[in-house]
Coordinates of C-alpha atoms and ligand atoms in Angstrom, one line a residue:
M7 CA 96.5 49.8 66.3
E8 CA 99.4 50.5 64.0
T9 CA 99.6 54.1 64.9
E10 CA 99.8 53.7 68.7
N11 CA 103.5 54.0 69.1
R12 CA 103.9 57.0 66.8
Q13 CA 104.0 60.5 68.2
F14 CA 102.0 63.4 66.9
M15 CA 104.2 65.5 64.5
H16 CA 102.4 68.7 65.4
G17 CA 103.1 68.2 69.1
L18 CA 106.9 68.6 68.8
F19 CA 108.7 71.8 69.5
L20 CA 111.1 72.9 66.7
H21 CA 114.2 72.1 68.9
E22 CA 112.8 68.7 69.7
L23 CA 112.3 67.9 66.0
E24 CA 115.8 69.2 65.3
A25 CA 117.3 66.9 67.9
W26 CA 115.3 64.0 66.4
I27 CA 116.5 64.8 62.9
V28 CA 120.1 65.1 63.9
H29 CA 119.8 61.8 65.8
A30 CA 118.5 60.3 62.6
G31 CA 121.7 61.4 60.8
E32 CA 120.3 64.4 58.9
K33 CA 121.2 68.1 59.1
A34 CA 119.5 70.2 61.7
F35 CA 118.2 72.7 59.1
R36 CA 115.8 70.1 57.8
A37 CA 113.6 70.6 60.9
K38 CA 112.8 74.1 59.8
Q39 CA 111.9 72.8 56.4
V40 CA 109.6 70.3 57.9
W41 CA 107.9 73.0 60.0
Q42 CA 107.4 75.1 56.9
W43 CA 105.5 72.2 55.4
L44 CA 103.5 71.7 58.6
Y45 CA 102.6 75.3 59.4
Q46 CA 102.9 77.3 56.2
H47 CA 101.8 74.8 53.6
Q48 CA 99.9 72.7 56.1
V49 CA 100.5 69.5 54.1
R50 CA 98.7 66.3 55.1
D51 CA 101.0 63.9 53.2
W52 CA 104.6 63.1 53.7
E53 CA 105.2 62.9 49.9
A54 CA 104.3 66.6 49.6
M55 CA 107.4 67.5 51.5
S56 CA 109.3 67.6 48.3
N57 CA 112.5 69.2 49.3
L58 CA 113.3 66.6 51.9
P59 CA 115.4 63.4 51.3
L60 CA 113.2 60.4 50.7
A61 CA 114.9 58.5 53.5
L62 CA 114.1 61.2 56.0
R63 CA 110.5 61.3 54.9
Q64 CA 110.2 57.6 55.3
R65 CA 111.8 57.6 58.8
M66 CA 109.5 60.4 59.9
E67 CA 106.5 58.5 58.5
A68 CA 107.5 55.5 60.6
S69 CA 107.7 57.6 63.8
F70 CA 105.1 60.3 63.5
I71 CA 101.5 60.9 62.9
L72 CA 100.9 63.6 60.4
R73 CA 97.0 63.6 60.5
P74 CA 96.0 63.9 64.1
L75 CA 92.3 64.1 63.3
E76 CA 89.8 63.7 60.5
K77 CA 86.7 65.9 60.0
M78 CA 83.7 63.6 60.2
E79 CA 80.8 66.0 60.0
V80 CA 80.1 69.8 59.8
Q81 CA 76.9 71.5 61.0
E82 CA 76.3 75.1 60.0
S83 CA 74.1 77.3 62.1
D84 CA 71.9 80.1 60.9
T85 CA 74.3 82.5 62.5
G86 CA 77.3 81.2 60.4
T87 CA 78.8 79.3 63.4
R88 CA 80.0 75.9 62.3
K89 CA 80.5 72.9 64.4
L90 CA 83.0 70.3 63.4
L91 CA 82.9 66.8 64.6
C92 CA 86.4 65.3 64.5
R93 CA 87.6 61.8 64.8
L94 CA 90.9 61.2 66.6
V95 CA 93.3 58.4 65.6
D96 CA 92.1 56.2 68.4
G97 CA 88.5 56.6 67.4
E98 CA 87.4 59.1 70.0
L99 CA 85.3 62.0 68.8
I100 CA 85.6 65.6 69.8
E101 CA 83.8 68.8 68.7
E102 CA 85.2 72.2 67.8
V103 CA 83.4 75.4 66.8
L104 CA 84.2 78.0 64.2
I105 CA 82.8 81.4 65.0
P106 CA 83.3 83.9 62.2
A107 CA 82.9 87.6 62.6
P108 CA 83.7 90.4 60.1
D109 CA 87.1 91.0 61.5
R110 CA 87.9 87.6 63.0
R111 CA 88.0 83.9 62.4
T112 CA 87.8 82.3 65.9
V113 CA 88.0 78.6 66.7
C114 CA 86.8 77.2 70.0
V115 CA 88.9 74.1 70.7
S116 CA 88.5 71.1 73.0
S117 CA 91.3 70.1 75.4
Q118 CA 90.0 66.8 76.6
V119 CA 87.7 64.0 75.6
G120 CA 85.0 64.7 78.1
C121 CA 85.5 66.6 81.3
M122 CA 85.7 65.6 85.0
F123 CA 84.4 68.8 86.5
G124 CA 80.7 68.2 86.1
C125 CA 79.3 71.7 86.1
A126 CA 75.5 71.2 86.4
F127 CA 74.6 73.2 83.3
C128 CA 77.3 71.9 80.9
A129 CA 76.9 69.0 78.6
S130 CA 80.6 68.3 78.2
G131 CA 81.0 66.8 81.6
Q132 CA 78.0 64.6 81.8
L133 CA 80.0 61.4 81.1
G134 CA 83.2 62.3 82.9
V135 CA 86.6 62.5 81.2
K136 CA 88.0 59.8 78.9
R137 CA 91.4 61.1 78.2
N138 CA 93.5 64.2 77.7
L139 CA 94.2 65.5 74.2
K140 CA 97.8 65.7 73.2
A141 CA 99.3 69.0 72.0
G142 CA 99.5 67.7 68.5
E143 CA 95.8 67.0 68.5
I144 CA 95.0 70.5 69.8
V145 CA 97.2 72.1 67.1
G146 CA 95.5 69.7 64.7
E147 CA 92.1 71.2 65.7
V148 CA 93.3 74.7 64.7
L149 CA 94.6 73.5 61.4
A150 CA 91.4 71.6 60.7
A151 CA 89.5 74.9 61.4
E152 CA 91.7 76.8 59.0
R153 CA 91.0 74.2 56.3
E154 CA 87.3 74.6 57.0
Y155 CA 87.4 78.4 56.9
G156 CA 89.8 78.4 53.9
D157 CA 91.7 81.1 55.7
R158 CA 93.9 81.7 58.7
I159 CA 92.6 81.5 62.2
T160 CA 92.8 84.8 64.0
N161 CA 91.7 83.7 67.5
V162 CA 91.8 80.5 69.5
V163 CA 89.7 80.0 72.6
F164 CA 90.0 77.0 74.9
M165 CA 86.3 76.9 75.5
G166 CA 85.3 73.6 73.9
I167 CA 85.1 70.3 75.7
G168 CA 87.4 69.8 78.7
E169 CA 89.2 71.8 81.4
P170 CA 92.5 73.1 80.0
F171 CA 94.2 73.2 83.4
D172 CA 93.4 69.6 83.9
N173 CA 95.6 69.0 80.9
Y174 CA 98.0 71.8 81.7
D175 CA 101.2 70.6 80.0
E176 CA 99.8 69.5 76.7
V177 CA 97.6 72.7 76.5
M178 CA 100.7 74.9 77.1
R179 CA 102.7 73.0 74.6
A180 CA 100.0 73.5 72.0
V181 CA 99.9 77.2 72.9
R182 CA 103.6 77.6 72.4
I183 CA 103.6 75.8 69.1
L184 CA 100.7 77.9 67.9
N185 CA 102.5 81.0 69.1
D186 CA 105.9 80.2 67.7
P187 CA 106.9 82.5 64.9
D188 CA 108.2 79.5 63.0
G189 CA 105.1 77.6 63.9
Y190 CA 101.5 78.8 63.5
C191 CA 102.6 82.3 64.5
L192 CA 99.5 83.3 66.3
G193 CA 99.9 86.1 68.8
A194 CA 99.6 85.0 72.4
R195 CA 97.0 87.7 73.1
R196 CA 94.8 86.0 70.5
I197 CA 94.7 82.8 72.5
T198 CA 92.3 82.6 75.5
I199 CA 92.4 79.9 78.1
S200 CA 89.2 79.4 80.1
T201 CA 89.2 77.6 83.4
C202 CA 86.4 76.5 85.7
G203 CA 88.6 77.7 88.6
V204 CA 91.5 75.2 88.9
V205 CA 93.6 77.4 91.2
P206 CA 97.0 75.6 90.7
G207 CA 96.6 76.1 86.9
I208 CA 96.2 79.8 87.4
Q209 CA 99.2 79.9 89.6
R210 CA 101.3 78.1 87.1
L211 CA 100.2 80.3 84.2
E212 CA 101.3 83.3 86.2
N213 CA 104.9 82.1 85.8
E214 CA 104.8 81.2 82.1
G215 CA 105.6 84.6 80.8
L216 CA 103.0 84.3 78.1
Q217 CA 100.6 87.0 77.2
V218 CA 97.6 84.7 76.7
E219 CA 94.2 85.8 77.8
L220 CA 92.7 84.1 80.9
S221 CA 89.0 83.6 81.5
V222 CA 87.7 82.3 84.7
S223 CA 84.2 80.7 84.9
L224 CA 82.7 82.3 88.0
H225 CA 79.0 81.8 87.5
A226 CA 78.1 82.6 91.1
P227 CA 78.8 85.4 93.6
T228 CA 78.7 83.2 96.7
N229 CA 80.0 79.9 97.8
T230 CA 76.4 78.7 98.5
I231 CA 75.3 79.1 94.9
R232 CA 78.6 78.1 93.4
D233 CA 78.7 74.9 95.4
T234 CA 75.4 73.8 93.8
L235 CA 76.5 74.7 90.2
M236 CA 80.2 73.8 90.1
P237 CA 81.6 70.8 92.1
V238 CA 85.1 72.4 91.6
N239 CA 84.1 75.0 94.2
V240 CA 84.5 72.3 96.9
S241 CA 88.2 71.9 96.0
W242 CA 88.9 75.6 95.5
S243 CA 86.4 77.9 97.0
L244 CA 85.4 81.3 95.7
D245 CA 87.6 83.1 98.2
E246 CA 90.7 81.1 97.3
L247 CA 89.9 81.5 93.6
L248 CA 89.5 85.3 93.8
A249 CA 92.6 85.7 95.9
T250 CA 94.5 83.7 93.2
C251 CA 93.0 85.8 90.5
R252 CA 94.0 89.1 92.3
R253 CA 97.5 87.9 92.7
Y254 CA 97.6 86.8 89.0
T255 CA 96.6 90.3 87.9
E256 CA 99.0 92.0 90.3
R257 CA 101.9 89.9 89.1
T258 CA 101.2 89.7 85.4
K259 CA 99.3 93.0 85.0
R260 CA 96.9 91.1 82.8
I261 CA 93.2 91.6 83.2
I262 CA 91.1 88.5 83.8
T263 CA 87.7 88.0 82.2
F264 CA 85.1 86.4 84.5
E265 CA 82.5 84.3 82.8
Y266 CA 79.1 84.4 84.3
T267 CA 76.4 82.2 82.9
L268 CA 73.0 83.7 83.7
I269 CA 70.5 81.1 84.9
R270 CA 66.9 82.3 85.7
D271 CA 66.3 82.5 89.5
V272 CA 69.4 80.5 90.2
N273 CA 72.1 83.2 90.0
D274 CA 70.4 86.2 88.4
T275 CA 68.4 87.8 91.2
E276 CA 68.8 91.4 92.4
Q277 CA 70.7 90.1 95.4
D278 CA 73.1 88.0 93.2
C279 CA 73.7 91.1 91.1
A280 CA 74.5 93.2 94.2
D281 CA 76.8 90.4 95.5
L282 CA 78.6 90.1 92.2
V283 CA 79.2 93.9 92.1
R284 CA 80.5 93.8 95.6
L285 CA 82.8 90.8 94.9
L286 CA 84.5 92.4 91.9
S287 CA 84.2 96.1 92.4
D288 CA 87.7 96.8 93.7
F289 CA 89.4 94.5 91.3
P290 CA 90.4 95.4 87.7
C291 CA 88.7 92.8 85.6
R292 CA 86.1 92.2 82.9
V293 CA 82.9 90.3 83.1
N294 CA 81.4 88.3 80.2
L295 CA 77.8 87.5 80.8
I296 CA 76.5 84.3 79.0
P297 CA 72.8 83.8 79.1
L298 CA 72.5 80.0 79.7
S299 CA 72.4 77.8 76.6
E300 CA 69.7 75.4 77.7
I301 CA 70.6 71.7 77.6
E302 CA 68.5 68.6 78.0
E303 CA 70.3 67.3 81.1
Y304 CA 69.8 70.5 83.1
E305 CA 66.4 72.0 84.1
G306 CA 67.7 75.5 84.5
R307 CA 66.3 78.2 82.1
T308 CA 68.0 81.1 80.5
S309 CA 67.6 84.6 82.1
H310 CA 65.1 87.1 80.7
R311 CA 66.6 89.7 78.5
E312 CA 65.7 92.5 81.0
T313 CA 67.6 90.7 83.7
V314 CA 70.7 90.4 81.5
E315 CA 70.4 94.2 80.7
K316 CA 70.0 95.0 84.4
F317 CA 73.2 93.0 85.2
I318 CA 75.1 94.9 82.5
R319 CA 73.9 98.3 83.8
R320 CA 74.8 97.5 87.4
L321 CA 78.2 96.1 86.6
E322 CA 79.0 99.0 84.2
K323 CA 77.9 101.5 86.8
A324 CA 80.3 99.9 89.3
G325 CA 83.1 100.5 86.7
I326 CA 83.3 96.9 85.6
N327 CA 83.8 96.4 81.9
T328 CA 81.0 94.1 80.9
T329 CA 80.1 92.2 77.7
V330 CA 77.4 89.8 76.8
R331 CA 77.9 86.7 74.8
W332 CA 74.5 86.1 73.2
S333 CA 74.3 82.5 72.1
K334 CA 75.4 81.6 68.6
G335 CA 74.9 78.3 67.2
T336 CA 72.3 76.9 69.5
D337 CA 70.4 75.5 66.5
V338 CA 73.2 73.1 65.9
N339 CA 74.1 72.6 69.6
A340 CA 77.3 74.5 69.1
A341 CA 76.8 77.1 71.8
C342 CA 78.7 77.3 75.1
G343 CA 78.2 74.1 77.2
Q344 CA 76.5 72.2 74.4
L345 CA 79.5 70.4 73.1
R346 CA 79.9 66.8 74.0
S347 CA 82.2 63.9 73.3
R348 CA 79.9 61.8 71.2
S349 CA 81.9 58.7 71.1
M350 CA 81.9 58.3 74.8
G351 CA 79.8 55.5 76.1
R352 CA 79.5 53.8 72.8
S353 CA 82.0 52.6 70.3
L354 CA 82.1 53.9 66.8
R355 CA 84.6 51.5 65.4
Ligands
SAH404 N1 86.4 74.1 81.4 C1 86.6 75.5 80.9 C2 86.3 75.7 79.5 C3 85.0 75.1 78.9 S1 83.5 75.9 78.9 C4 85.7 76.4 81.8 O1 84.9 75.9 82.6 O2 85.9 77.6 81.8 C5 83.5 77.5 78.3 C6 82.5 78.4 79.0 O3 81.1 78.0 78.8 C7 82.6 78.3 80.5 O4 82.5 79.6 81.1 C8 81.4 77.4 80.9 O5 81.1 77.5 82.2 C9 80.4 78.0 80.0 N2 79.2 77.1 79.9 C10 79.1 75.8 80.1 N3 77.9 75.3 79.9 C11 77.1 76.4 79.5 C12 75.8 76.6 79.2 N4 74.9 75.6 79.1 N5 75.3 77.8 78.9 C13 76.2 78.9 78.9 N6 77.5 78.8 79.2 C14 78.0 77.5 79.5

């Protein structure tokens, strides 16, 4: 494919673009002009960069991809949630979800084509992982979401397809470009990374000096239950995961949110609730309960509303700040765990 050797324009740091431009025989200040076109005007054509010399535009066009993805399809849910199906330059398809609220425009982005972690209840990992997304593609997801909203994105959550810490470098690169005041200029605290429990990723994040939010998918209060739901628990057990989380909080002073998907009779019994309270009670953290979004490939059922409420009461009583994420977008399969890489296993080209 003609585009294969070109890099993604949105994956370069400003200083890297500067170095490239100087190497191309132009003045360094041109890089900032390019970034203004990329992140303020968000142009999708080289010709639009009208204050740049033609020769530079042409050289950039020969070396860089300016459109990392194309919107293929939009599905809008009754709740206002919108799911975007996007085609990457190599033909792979990913999904992202726009979640509007009165005071926010959130986008839930994918970090990989597929996922290798294979959590029992999640559709994204059913076919394994095909490839990592590049930073430029992740930034491209945010820009595509802004085009769809017609307004700036206020929050980015890495809760789409893939495990962000299995693609650590490109995810962090995207985070820094989104966060850069000359780039997308989104506050780090408005960016949430969610991990299924990849311990080395949490350890690395601890040293980044970035104020991003960290969510950890816990989903079970014991190794016995977690082993059956999340194969990742075999590599990094609950004890190791929690010790790492504690250290992360001690060192960064940042509060972790634990995600807990509630599955009827699997992890939502009285005993499970008591175990969860015991596990987290002496640790400053938040819990986000997610009643299971049911998927075809998994026989588990979502918890009864009373059970969810009981969990909230017990956790709150133990002093643990608890929220519930009631499913949004289930009617268009845009809820947690329902996203998949639709091009996998069949070719669309
Ligand atoms: N790989 C990352 C991010 C992707 S999933 C992670 O595991 O954290 C975002 C969240 O949705 C995770 O907490 C995930 O466990 C949860 N999730 C996955 N499938 C779900 C389902 N069917 N119902 C409810 N939550 C689900």
